[in-house]
Amino acid sequence: MHITTLHKDHICQANKLNAFYFLMIFTSSGAGYHSESKAKEYKHVCKRACQRAVDRLRAGGLALEAVTAALMELEDSPFTNAGTGSNLNLSGEIECDASIMDGKSLNYGAVGALSGIKNPVLVARRLLSETQKGKLSAGRIPPCFLVGKGAEQWAISHGIPACPTEKMTTKFSLSGYKRNKRKMELAEQVETKRKRQLCGHENNSACLDTVGVVVVDREGNVAAAVSSGGLAMKHPGRVGQAAHYGCGCWAENARDVSLYSTAVSTSGSGEHLIRTMLARECSTAMQAENAHQALLEAMQNKFISSPFLAGEDCVLGGVIVLRCCTCGEAQRSEDIQALLVEFLWSHTTESMCVGYMSAQDSKARTHISRLPPGAVAGQSLAIEGGVCRLGTVSD
Amino acid sequence: MHITTLHKDHICQANKLNAFYFLMIFTSSGAGYHSESKAKEYKHVCKRACQRAVDRLRAGGLALEAVTAALMELEDSPFTNAGTGSNLNLSGEIECDASIMDGKSLNYGAVGALSGIKNPVLVARRLLSETQKGKLSAGRIPPCFLVGKGAEQWAISHGIPACPTEKMTTKFSLSGYKRNKRKMELAEQVETKRKRQLCGHENNSACLDTVGVVVVDREGNVAAAVSSGGLAMKHPGRVGQAAHYGCGCWAENARDVSLYSTAVSTSGSGEHLIRTMLARECSTAMQAENAHQALLEAMQNKFISSPFLAGEDCVLGGVIVLRCCTCGEAQRSEDIQALLVEFLWSHTTESMCVGYMSAQDSKARTHISRLPPGAVAGQSLAIEGGVCRLGTVSD
């Protein structure tokens, strides 16, 4: 097994110590290669999503609102496999998964196999906020996870408008569906003659382009969210990691024994990310001293070589990770609060597009991370990241 | 907060060293009190389920087959909130959750919000075995989690017969629905006048009576499964812990750093069990030296006082836990293999009915565990268990 470690430090030094927040976004983590034309679109949508989150943060919003705003922008892009433009399932329908977690309250909301709603993350967000309102009538506990038709009905009854599937289907998703269907039929003709393959590299190319966001706000709260249209040609009712607690996203503010606040969002082969609980594993790993080393080991030992995926020779996934803690500077002067943010991304897929932006940036930076030439997707990994010191003068 | 620790040791010493296996089953873990009349029924169904598992094990079946057989018996009982006799949801329909995990392969299968199938665990079991067959046509990864209508269609297309909801509805579940509906309407009239309660003790009594099974087989493999009709009057599409990876059940054979094989199954308030990932937490805790102390601490720190449930003053749940390891005896004589099985149950609910049986027993033992008088459900816990040494002469 070949491991590739790239490490660049993107140092963002706070110039004006007036506010802090930091956010990171990914689109896609596909098995597929980001073609140059698509790469441009991905960068654009990442930038727009960053801007949405920043607008919300500058208007006084907290991390939870910022992740929602950014994710809605990503869902609305026809180029991502989330919300509008999602992969069609075996029946030619759109069924979306999304979840969101608040590091401050540790509350969580998720929807799975949801049709007919433009922004699945909005429903997950609403489920989360409903759980904070306490019990329902007759002492019933509010749900944190809803699926299918019931989730759609719940959303509509909570004021989230319905959206016909046709409006969420794009030319691109429809032509992809037709191409995949032909490919499948052809494959089935061939495969009936031999046994089902234990391993196959014919993954639906460019069809894992899901989206995720992690944010730390001016109060130091973290939040994470993820949204996905799921695998192309998935069976109706299939729910992937994006709607699975601990698998699609994780956010936990620092407390007691946890020195660092962490936020993680994942993308890739849903079943692999579920069975390895990758979001939570990465979050737990992030309490180690060296963030880069900890993420590298987590991706290697808890994902590629995970005992939960023994027998899988192609483990596809990607993560974005934020961790932050109050810097030593805070001890030197009581007037200055400073936050050290480490941000990392890692993937075993061919490529992953990330965007990030801090309070001090006037616009978002984007980057397409790729495995180096010769590295085998699903067996090798790339890891990159940076550090950012943010500060604020307290009133 | 009042903690109650009861500890009885049920010592089962192997007389004939000819075979080993051990299984444990619970029905219910309700907020509700097990009335004497219901208690008798629960004990009966536990015994029958134990017998089904043992029949399968004696016929050469492994842990995975035994948990499935026992769980099907529990689902078929009209007295349990799983399969036939499940709680009806807000729309008067049955929607079931179930999952199963194999400690040997670490494979997993789950269904959520599934209607129209008599034995949900059978679908989960089939999903698990399909994942072991490798990829689908065109390199698609088989799903491990299906929900709603899509899950029902998948089951039928895989030869599992459909079952009309009417056949799964019992007089008891229907009268419970009508009673709950009246109670809810009444409560809503009252509650519109005041704010939603942050905490409420008016949980649907006796409506959490879900079922779970853990088994270790003659080869020392563990498996766990769980099945639930979910909360009474739940919103359609609500998925509880029984269909949530790491939350409803967990099974992991001993390997590398893990000295013990562990199997766990949980029941209670689904949302609490999801957010605390109780099954996996208990499994992880079981690697500590003292099983009883480890489970006590896990129930206290990772459940009742979990930071993930801050603000909840009534945390309802129950677990059954098996852990086993090869005894020292194996080192003394190469001809004798011996397995030390520790079995524990713990709950914060009023009561929990457990049944257990080993290879040496001619019939199952059952026990209704209750919180002691004065202890507050959702804030206190009961913990009990035993040790069993099993042996076999190797060929």
GROMACS .gro file of N, CA, C and O in nm, chain A residues 90 101 106-107 113 130 133-147 150 154 184 187-188 191 196-197 200 202-204 233 235-239 244-246 250 252 255 269 271-272 274-275 277 280-281 307-308, chain B residues 90 101 106-107 113 130 133-147 150 154 184 187-188 191 196-197 200 202-204 233 235-239 244-246 250 252 255 269 271-272 274-275 277 280-281 307-308:
model
  440
   90LEU      N    1  -3.218   0.413  -0.890
   90LEU     CA    2  -3.252   0.307  -0.985
   90LEU      C    3  -3.386   0.331  -1.054
   90LEU      O    4  -3.406   0.291  -1.170
  101MET      N    5  -2.480   1.900   1.269
  101MET     CA    6  -2.451   1.885   1.412
  101MET      C    7  -2.396   2.015   1.468
  101MET      O    8  -2.314   2.082   1.404
  106LEU      N    9  -2.443   2.001   2.105
  106LEU     CA   10  -2.430   1.861   2.060
  106LEU      C   11  -2.561   1.807   2.003
  106LEU      O   12  -2.580   1.686   1.993
  107ASN      N   13  -2.649   1.897   1.967
  107ASN     CA   14  -2.773   1.854   1.902
  107ASN      C   15  -2.746   1.813   1.759
  107ASN      O   16  -2.646   1.855   1.698
  113ALA      N   17  -3.316   0.957   0.244
  113ALA     CA   18  -3.403   0.917   0.132
  113ALA      C   19  -3.520   1.016   0.117
  113ALA      O   20  -3.634   0.976   0.097
  130GLU      N   21  -3.596   2.181   1.650
  130GLU     CA   22  -3.717   2.133   1.719
  130GLU      C   23  -3.682   2.050   1.843
  130GLU      O   24  -3.755   2.052   1.941
  133LYS      N   25  -3.648   2.248   2.154
  133LYS     CA   26  -3.767   2.308   2.215
  133LYS      C   27  -3.831   2.219   2.320
  133LYS      O   28  -3.933   2.254   2.377
  134GLY      N   29  -3.774   2.101   2.339
  134GLY     CA   30  -3.829   2.010   2.440
  134GLY      C   31  -3.931   1.915   2.383
  134GLY      O   32  -3.944   1.903   2.261
  135LYS      N   33  -4.002   1.850   2.472
  135LYS     CA   34  -4.090   1.740   2.431
  135LYS      C   35  -4.215   1.786   2.357
  135LYS      O   36  -4.261   1.898   2.373
  136LEU      N   37  -4.270   1.694   2.278
  136LEU     CA   38  -4.395   1.718   2.208
  136LEU      C   39  -4.512   1.687   2.302
  136LEU      O   40  -4.490   1.645   2.415
  137SER      N   41  -4.631   1.702   2.253
  137SER     CA   42  -4.748   1.678   2.337
  137SER      C   43  -4.745   1.535   2.391
  137SER      O   44  -4.693   1.444   2.326
  138ALA      N   45  -4.799   1.517   2.509
  138ALA     CA   46  -4.805   1.387   2.576
  138ALA      C   47  -4.666   1.329   2.602
  138ALA      O   48  -4.648   1.207   2.604
  139GLY      N   49  -4.568   1.417   2.619
  139GLY     CA   50  -4.433   1.374   2.659
  139GLY      C   51  -4.353   1.302   2.553
  139GLY      O   52  -4.252   1.238   2.583
  140ARG      N   53  -4.396   1.311   2.425
  140ARG     CA   54  -4.321   1.243   2.320
  140ARG      C   55  -4.190   1.315   2.289
  140ARG      O   56  -4.187   1.438   2.281
  141ILE      N   57  -4.084   1.237   2.269
  141ILE     CA   58  -3.952   1.295   2.238
  141ILE      C   59  -3.951   1.332   2.089
  141ILE      O   60  -3.986   1.251   2.005
  142PRO      N   61  -3.909   1.454   2.053
  142PRO     CA   62  -3.906   1.491   1.910
  142PRO      C   63  -3.804   1.405   1.834
  142PRO      O   64  -3.699   1.372   1.889
  143PRO      N   65  -3.833   1.370   1.712
  143PRO     CA   66  -3.740   1.285   1.634
  143PRO      C   67  -3.615   1.362   1.595
  143PRO      O   68  -3.619   1.483   1.572
  144CYS      N   69  -3.500   1.294   1.584
  144CYS     CA   70  -3.380   1.359   1.531
  144CYS      C   71  -3.349   1.307   1.390
  144CYS      O   72  -3.266   1.362   1.320
  145PHE      N   73  -3.419   1.202   1.348
  145PHE     CA   74  -3.390   1.142   1.217
  145PHE      C   75  -3.520   1.096   1.152
  145PHE      O   76  -3.591   1.013   1.207
  146LEU      N   77  -3.550   1.154   1.039
  146LEU     CA   78  -3.671   1.118   0.964
  146LEU      C   79  -3.632   1.075   0.823
  146LEU      O   80  -3.538   1.130   0.765
  147VAL      N   81  -3.708   0.982   0.767
  147VAL     CA   82  -3.678   0.934   0.631
  147VAL      C   83  -3.802   0.935   0.542
  147VAL      O   84  -3.914   0.936   0.590
  150GLY      N   85  -4.240   1.029   0.511
  150GLY     CA   86  -4.269   1.089   0.641
  150GLY      C   87  -4.186   1.215   0.663
  150GLY      O   88  -4.235   1.315   0.716
  154TRP      N   89  -4.330   1.591   0.711
  154TRP     CA   90  -4.290   1.669   0.830
  154TRP      C   91  -4.238   1.805   0.786
  154TRP      O   92  -4.273   1.908   0.845
  184MET      N   93  -2.524  -0.042  -1.684
  184MET     CA   94  -2.568  -0.146  -1.591
  184MET      C   95  -2.626  -0.265  -1.662
  184MET      O   96  -2.597  -0.380  -1.628
  187ALA      N   97  -2.351  -0.447  -1.821
  187ALA     CA   98  -2.272  -0.516  -1.719
  187ALA      C   99  -2.345  -0.641  -1.671
  187ALA      O  100  -2.283  -0.745  -1.648
  188GLU      N  101  -2.477  -0.630  -1.655
  188GLU     CA  102  -2.553  -0.744  -1.604
  188GLU      C  103  -2.556  -0.858  -1.703
  188GLU      O  104  -2.554  -0.974  -1.664
  191GLU      N  105  -2.207  -1.001  -1.653
  191GLU     CA  106  -2.181  -1.056  -1.520
  191GLU      C  107  -2.264  -1.180  -1.485
  191GLU      O  108  -2.227  -1.254  -1.395
  196ARG      N  109  -2.038  -1.264  -0.909
  196ARG     CA  110  -2.029  -1.124  -0.873
  196ARG      C  111  -1.888  -1.094  -0.825
  196ARG      O  112  -1.828  -1.172  -0.750
  197GLN      N  113  -1.836  -0.982  -0.868
  197GLN     CA  114  -1.698  -0.948  -0.832
  197GLN      C  115  -1.688  -0.908  -0.686
  197GLN      O  116  -1.769  -0.832  -0.637
  200GLY      N  117  -1.435  -0.435  -0.748
  200GLY     CA  118  -1.450  -0.383  -0.883
  200GLY      C  119  -1.413  -0.236  -0.883
  200GLY      O  120  -1.448  -0.164  -0.791
  202GLU      N  121  -1.499  -0.036  -1.127
  202GLU     CA  122  -1.584   0.037  -1.220
  202GLU      C  123  -1.684   0.126  -1.147
  202GLU      O  124  -1.802   0.124  -1.175
  203ASN      N  125  -1.639   0.197  -1.046
  203ASN     CA  126  -1.732   0.284  -0.975
  203ASN      C  127  -1.785   0.392  -1.067
  203ASN      O  128  -1.718   0.437  -1.158
  204ASN      N  129  -1.906   0.431  -1.038
  204ASN     CA  130  -1.970   0.533  -1.117
  204ASN      C  131  -1.887   0.659  -1.112
  204ASN      O  132  -1.882   0.728  -1.011
  233MET      N  133  -2.770   0.539  -0.928
  233MET     CA  134  -2.832   0.407  -0.946
  233MET      C  135  -2.844   0.329  -0.815
  233MET      O  136  -2.850   0.205  -0.817
  235HIS      N  137  -3.032   0.177  -0.486
  235HIS     CA  138  -3.166   0.123  -0.469
  235HIS      C  139  -3.252   0.228  -0.398
  235HIS      O  140  -3.205   0.293  -0.306
  236PRO      N  141  -3.378   0.243  -0.437
  236PRO     CA  142  -3.464   0.337  -0.364
  236PRO      C  143  -3.466   0.301  -0.215
  236PRO      O  144  -3.469   0.183  -0.181
  237GLY      N  145  -3.463   0.402  -0.130
  237GLY     CA  146  -3.463   0.379   0.014
  237GLY      C  147  -3.324   0.361   0.073
  237GLY      O  148  -3.309   0.354   0.194
  238ARG      N  149  -3.220   0.356  -0.012
  238ARG     CA  150  -3.084   0.342   0.040
  238ARG      C  151  -3.043   0.473   0.109
  238ARG      O  152  -3.059   0.582   0.054
  239VAL      N  153  -2.993   0.461   0.230
  239VAL     CA  154  -2.947   0.578   0.304
  239VAL      C  155  -2.796   0.566   0.322
  239VAL      O  156  -2.747   0.461   0.362
  244HIS      N  157  -2.625   0.959   0.852
  244HIS     CA  158  -2.590   0.863   0.958
  244HIS      C  159  -2.509   0.932   1.067
  244HIS      O  160  -2.401   0.983   1.042
  245TYR      N  161  -2.561   0.927   1.188
  245TYR     CA  162  -2.497   0.989   1.303
  245TYR      C  163  -2.353   0.937   1.319
  245TYR      O  164  -2.330   0.816   1.320
  246GLY      N  165  -2.259   1.030   1.330
  246GLY     CA  166  -2.120   0.990   1.352
  246GLY      C  167  -2.045   0.956   1.224
  246GLY      O  168  -1.925   0.935   1.228
  250TRP      N  169  -1.960   1.562   1.213
  250TRP     CA  170  -1.943   1.562   1.359
  250TRP      C  171  -1.895   1.699   1.404
  250TRP      O  172  -1.811   1.759   1.335
  252GLU      N  173  -1.803   1.908   1.786
  252GLU     CA  174  -1.798   1.901   1.933
  252GLU      C  175  -1.712   2.015   1.985
  252GLU      O  176  -1.593   2.020   1.957
  255ARG      N  177  -1.446   2.078   2.576
  255ARG     CA  178  -1.504   2.071   2.712
  255ARG      C  179  -1.426   1.967   2.792
  255ARG      O  180  -1.375   1.871   2.738
  269SER      N  181  -1.775   0.678  -0.053
  269SER     CA  182  -1.863   0.561  -0.057
  269SER      C  183  -1.937   0.550   0.075
  269SER      O  184  -1.878   0.519   0.179
  271GLU      N  185  -2.137   0.345   0.230
  271GLU     CA  186  -2.131   0.224   0.314
  271GLU      C  187  -1.996   0.214   0.386
  271GLU      O  188  -1.990   0.170   0.500
  272HIS      N  189  -1.888   0.254   0.320
  272HIS     CA  190  -1.756   0.250   0.384
  272HIS      C  191  -1.747   0.354   0.497
  272HIS      O  192  -1.688   0.329   0.602
  274ILE      N  193  -2.001   0.470   0.666
  274ILE     CA  194  -2.089   0.429   0.776
  274ILE      C  195  -2.014   0.329   0.864
  274ILE      O  196  -2.001   0.348   0.984
  275ARG      N  197  -1.964   0.223   0.799
  275ARG     CA  198  -1.910   0.112   0.879
  275ARG      C  199  -1.783   0.150   0.954
  275ARG      O  200  -1.748   0.086   1.054
  277MET      N  201  -1.752   0.471   1.069
  277MET     CA  202  -1.793   0.589   1.148
  277MET      C  203  -1.688   0.699   1.136
  277MET      O  204  -1.640   0.754   1.236
  280ARG      N  205  -1.681   1.066   1.323
  280ARG     CA  206  -1.654   1.065   1.466
  280ARG      C  207  -1.512   1.017   1.496
  280ARG      O  208  -1.447   1.069   1.588
  281GLU      N  209  -1.465   0.919   1.421
  281GLU     CA  210  -1.328   0.869   1.443
  281GLU      C  211  -1.226   0.982   1.421
  281GLU      O  212  -1.131   0.995   1.498
  307PRO      N  213  -1.046  -0.268   1.013
  307PRO     CA  214  -1.096  -0.406   1.021
  307PRO      C  215  -1.243  -0.416   0.979
  307PRO      O  216  -1.289  -0.523   0.941
  308PHE      N  217  -1.314  -0.303   0.984
  308PHE     CA  218  -1.455  -0.303   0.943
  308PHE      C  219  -1.469  -0.310   0.791
  308PHE      O  220  -1.579  -0.332   0.741
  485LEU      N  221  -4.826   0.790   1.422
  485LEU     CA  222  -4.925   0.898   1.423
  485LEU      C  223  -5.036   0.877   1.320
  485LEU      O  224  -5.150   0.919   1.340
  496MET      N  225  -2.567  -0.731   1.351
  496MET     CA  226  -2.423  -0.718   1.329
  496MET      C  227  -2.354  -0.850   1.360
  496MET      O  228  -2.386  -0.916   1.459
  501LEU      N  229  -1.773  -0.841   1.095
  501LEU     CA  230  -1.808  -0.701   1.125
  501LEU      C  231  -1.905  -0.645   1.022
  501LEU      O  232  -1.918  -0.524   1.009
  502ASN      N  233  -1.972  -0.733   0.951
  502ASN     CA  234  -2.074  -0.687   0.858
  502ASN      C  235  -2.199  -0.646   0.934
  502ASN      O  236  -2.223  -0.689   1.047
  508ALA      N  237  -3.803   0.236   0.931
  508ALA     CA  238  -3.937   0.277   0.889
  508ALA      C  239  -3.995   0.182   0.783
  508ALA      O  240  -4.051   0.224   0.683
  525GLU      N  241  -2.600  -0.999   0.168
  525GLU     CA  242  -2.577  -0.950   0.032
  525GLU      C  243  -2.447  -0.869   0.022
  525GLU      O  244  -2.379  -0.871  -0.079
  528LYS      N  245  -2.146  -1.071  -0.054
  528LYS     CA  246  -2.131  -1.130  -0.187
  528LYS      C  247  -2.053  -1.040  -0.283
  528LYS      O  248  -2.036  -1.075  -0.399
  529GLY      N  249  -2.013  -0.922  -0.237
  529GLY     CA  250  -1.936  -0.833  -0.322
  529GLY      C  251  -2.024  -0.735  -0.397
  529GLY      O  252  -2.142  -0.723  -0.368
  530LYS      N  253  -1.963  -0.669  -0.493
  530LYS     CA  254  -2.030  -0.558  -0.560
  530LYS      C  255  -2.143  -0.601  -0.653
  530LYS      O  256  -2.145  -0.713  -0.704
  531LEU      N  257  -2.235  -0.509  -0.675
  531LEU     CA  258  -2.345  -0.529  -0.768
  531LEU      C  259  -2.296  -0.497  -0.909
  531LEU      O  260  -2.181  -0.457  -0.929
  532SER      N  261  -2.383  -0.510  -1.006
  532SER     CA  262  -2.344  -0.484  -1.145
  532SER      C  263  -2.291  -0.342  -1.158
  532SER      O  264  -2.332  -0.251  -1.086
  533ALA      N  265  -2.199  -0.323  -1.249
  533ALA     CA  266  -2.136  -0.195  -1.277
  533ALA      C  267  -2.062  -0.140  -1.154
  533ALA      O  268  -2.051  -0.019  -1.136
  534GLY      N  269  -2.014  -0.230  -1.068
  534GLY     CA  270  -1.930  -0.189  -0.956
  534GLY      C  271  -2.000  -0.117  -0.843
  534GLY      O  272  -1.936  -0.056  -0.757
  535ARG      N  273  -2.135  -0.126  -0.839
  535ARG     CA  274  -2.208  -0.057  -0.732
  535ARG      C  275  -2.193  -0.132  -0.599
  535ARG      O  276  -2.200  -0.255  -0.596
  536ILE      N  277  -2.172  -0.055  -0.492
  536ILE     CA  278  -2.158  -0.114  -0.359
  536ILE      C  279  -2.298  -0.150  -0.307
  536ILE      O  280  -2.388  -0.067  -0.311
  537PRO      N  281  -2.319  -0.271  -0.255
  537PRO     CA  282  -2.452  -0.307  -0.204
  537PRO      C  283  -2.487  -0.222  -0.081
  537PRO      O  284  -2.398  -0.189  -0.002
  538PRO      N  285  -2.612  -0.186  -0.065
  538PRO     CA  286  -2.651  -0.102   0.049
  538PRO      C  287  -2.647  -0.180   0.180
  538PRO      O  288  -2.671  -0.301   0.181
  539CYS      N  289  -2.616  -0.113   0.292
  539CYS     CA  290  -2.626  -0.179   0.422
  539CYS      C  291  -2.746  -0.127   0.500
  539CYS      O  292  -2.782  -0.182   0.603
  540PHE      N  293  -2.807  -0.019   0.450
  540PHE     CA  294  -2.919   0.041   0.524
  540PHE      C  295  -3.024   0.088   0.424
  540PHE      O  296  -2.996   0.173   0.340
  541LEU      N  297  -3.143   0.032   0.435
  541LEU     CA  298  -3.254   0.073   0.348
  541LEU      C  299  -3.372   0.116   0.434
  541LEU      O  300  -3.395   0.060   0.541
  542VAL      N  301  -3.448   0.210   0.383
  542VAL     CA  302  -3.564   0.259   0.459
  542VAL      C  303  -3.691   0.261   0.373
  542VAL      O  304  -3.684   0.261   0.250
  545GLY      N  305  -3.874   0.176  -0.029
  545GLY     CA  306  -3.762   0.113  -0.102
  545GLY      C  307  -3.714  -0.013  -0.033
  545GLY      O  308  -3.681  -0.113  -0.098
  549TRP      N  309  -3.726  -0.388  -0.189
  549TRP     CA  310  -3.602  -0.467  -0.193
  549TRP      C  311  -3.626  -0.604  -0.130
  549TRP      O  312  -3.585  -0.707  -0.184
  579MET      N  313  -5.325   1.245   2.351
  579MET     CA  314  -5.251   1.349   2.279
  579MET      C  315  -5.337   1.470   2.250
  579MET      O  316  -5.294   1.584   2.267
  582ALA      N  317  -5.389   1.650   2.562
  582ALA     CA  318  -5.265   1.718   2.602
  582ALA      C  319  -5.242   1.841   2.517
  582ALA      O  320  -5.198   1.946   2.567
  583GLU      N  321  -5.273   1.832   2.389
  583GLU     CA  322  -5.250   1.946   2.301
  583GLU      C  323  -5.342   2.062   2.333
  583GLU      O  324  -5.303   2.178   2.323
  586GLU      N  325  -5.174   2.200   2.641
  586GLU     CA  326  -5.039   2.254   2.620
  586GLU      C  327  -5.033   2.377   2.531
  586GLU      O  328  -4.936   2.450   2.536
  591ARG      N  329  -4.413   2.452   2.548
  591ARG     CA  330  -4.376   2.311   2.543
  591ARG      C  331  -4.284   2.281   2.659
  591ARG      O  332  -4.195   2.357   2.691
  592GLN      N  333  -4.306   2.167   2.721
  592GLN     CA  334  -4.225   2.133   2.837
  592GLN      C  335  -4.086   2.090   2.795
  592GLN      O  336  -4.069   2.016   2.700
  595GLY      N  337  -4.063   1.614   3.050
  595GLY     CA  338  -4.195   1.564   3.083
  595GLY      C  339  -4.185   1.418   3.114
  595GLY      O  340  -4.111   1.345   3.049
  597GLU      N  341  -4.444   1.218   3.116
  597GLU     CA  342  -4.563   1.147   3.068
  597GLU      C  343  -4.529   1.058   2.948
  597GLU      O  344  -4.597   1.061   2.848
  598ASN      N  345  -4.421   0.986   2.956
  598ASN     CA  346  -4.388   0.898   2.845
  598ASN      C  347  -4.494   0.791   2.824
  598ASN      O  348  -4.557   0.747   2.918
  599ASN      N  349  -4.510   0.755   2.699
  599ASN     CA  350  -4.608   0.653   2.664
  599ASN      C  351  -4.576   0.527   2.740
  599ASN      O  352  -4.482   0.456   2.708
  628MET      N  353  -4.710   0.658   1.853
  628MET     CA  354  -4.746   0.790   1.803
  628MET      C  355  -4.626   0.867   1.747
  628MET      O  356  -4.627   0.990   1.741
  630HIS      N  357  -4.379   1.019   1.458
  630HIS     CA  358  -4.407   1.075   1.326
  630HIS      C  359  -4.372   0.971   1.220
  630HIS      O  360  -4.270   0.904   1.232
  631PRO      N  361  -4.454   0.957   1.117
  631PRO     CA  362  -4.416   0.864   1.009
  631PRO      C  363  -4.276   0.898   0.957
  631PRO      O  364  -4.242   1.016   0.943
  632GLY      N  365  -4.198   0.797   0.930
  632GLY     CA  366  -4.061   0.820   0.881
  632GLY      C  367  -3.958   0.834   0.991
  632GLY      O  368  -3.839   0.840   0.963
  633ARG      N  369  -4.002   0.838   1.117
  633ARG     CA  370  -3.906   0.850   1.228
  633ARG      C  371  -3.830   0.717   1.240
  633ARG      O  372  -3.889   0.611   1.244
  634VAL      N  373  -3.698   0.727   1.245
  634VAL     CA  374  -3.614   0.609   1.262
  634VAL      C  375  -3.544   0.617   1.397
  634VAL      O  376  -3.489   0.722   1.432
  639HIS      N  377  -2.994   0.218   1.371
  639HIS     CA  378  -2.882   0.312   1.367
  639HIS      C  379  -2.753   0.241   1.405
  639HIS      O  380  -2.740   0.190   1.516
  640TYR      N  381  -2.657   0.245   1.314
  640TYR     CA  382  -2.527   0.180   1.334
  640TYR      C  383  -2.462   0.230   1.463
  640TYR      O  384  -2.452   0.350   1.486
  641GLY      N  385  -2.421   0.136   1.546
  641GLY     CA  386  -2.352   0.173   1.670
  641GLY      C  387  -2.444   0.206   1.785
  641GLY      O  388  -2.399   0.225   1.897
  645TRP      N  389  -2.434  -0.399   1.862
  645TRP     CA  390  -2.292  -0.401   1.827
  645TRP      C  391  -2.235  -0.538   1.855
  645TRP      O  392  -2.269  -0.600   1.957
  647GLU      N  393  -1.848  -0.752   1.807
  647GLU     CA  394  -1.709  -0.748   1.762
  647GLU      C  395  -1.632  -0.865   1.823
  647GLU      O  396  -1.617  -0.872   1.944
  650ARG      N  397  -0.985  -0.938   1.866
  650ARG     CA  398  -0.878  -0.933   1.765
  650ARG      C  399  -0.773  -0.831   1.811
  650ARG      O  400  -0.806  -0.735   1.879
  664SER      N  401  -3.545   0.496   2.483
  664SER     CA  402  -3.577   0.614   2.403
  664SER      C  403  -3.478   0.624   2.287
  664SER      O  404  -3.360   0.653   2.308
  666GLU      N  405  -3.399   0.831   2.049
  666GLU     CA  406  -3.317   0.950   2.027
  666GLU      C  407  -3.203   0.958   2.129
  666GLU      O  408  -3.092   1.001   2.096
  667HIS      N  409  -3.228   0.916   2.252
  667HIS     CA  410  -3.122   0.916   2.354
  667HIS      C  411  -3.014   0.811   2.322
  667HIS      O  412  -2.895   0.835   2.342
  669ILE      N  413  -2.945   0.697   2.024
  669ILE     CA  414  -2.871   0.740   1.905
  669ILE      C  415  -2.763   0.838   1.945
  669ILE      O  416  -2.645   0.818   1.916
  670ARG      N  417  -2.803   0.944   2.015
  670ARG     CA  418  -2.710   1.053   2.040
  670ARG      C  419  -2.595   1.013   2.131
  670ARG      O  420  -2.488   1.076   2.131
  672MET      N  421  -2.481   0.690   2.118
  672MET     CA  422  -2.423   0.570   2.053
  672MET      C  423  -2.400   0.460   2.154
  672MET      O  424  -2.290   0.403   2.163
  675ARG      N  425  -2.228   0.091   2.092
  675ARG     CA  426  -2.083   0.090   2.068
  675ARG      C  427  -2.005   0.135   2.191
  675ARG      O  428  -1.898   0.082   2.220
  676GLU      N  429  -2.058   0.234   2.262
  676GLU     CA  430  -1.990   0.281   2.385
  676GLU      C  431  -1.978   0.167   2.485
  676GLU      O  432  -1.873   0.151   2.548
  702PRO      N  433  -2.278   1.418   2.810
  702PRO     CA  434  -2.287   1.557   2.761
  702PRO      C  435  -2.377   1.568   2.638
  702PRO      O  436  -2.427   1.676   2.608
  703PHE      N  437  -2.398   1.456   2.569
  703PHE     CA  438  -2.484   1.459   2.450
  703PHE      C  439  -2.632   1.468   2.488
  703PHE      O  440  -2.715   1.492   2.403
   0.00000   0.00000   0.00000
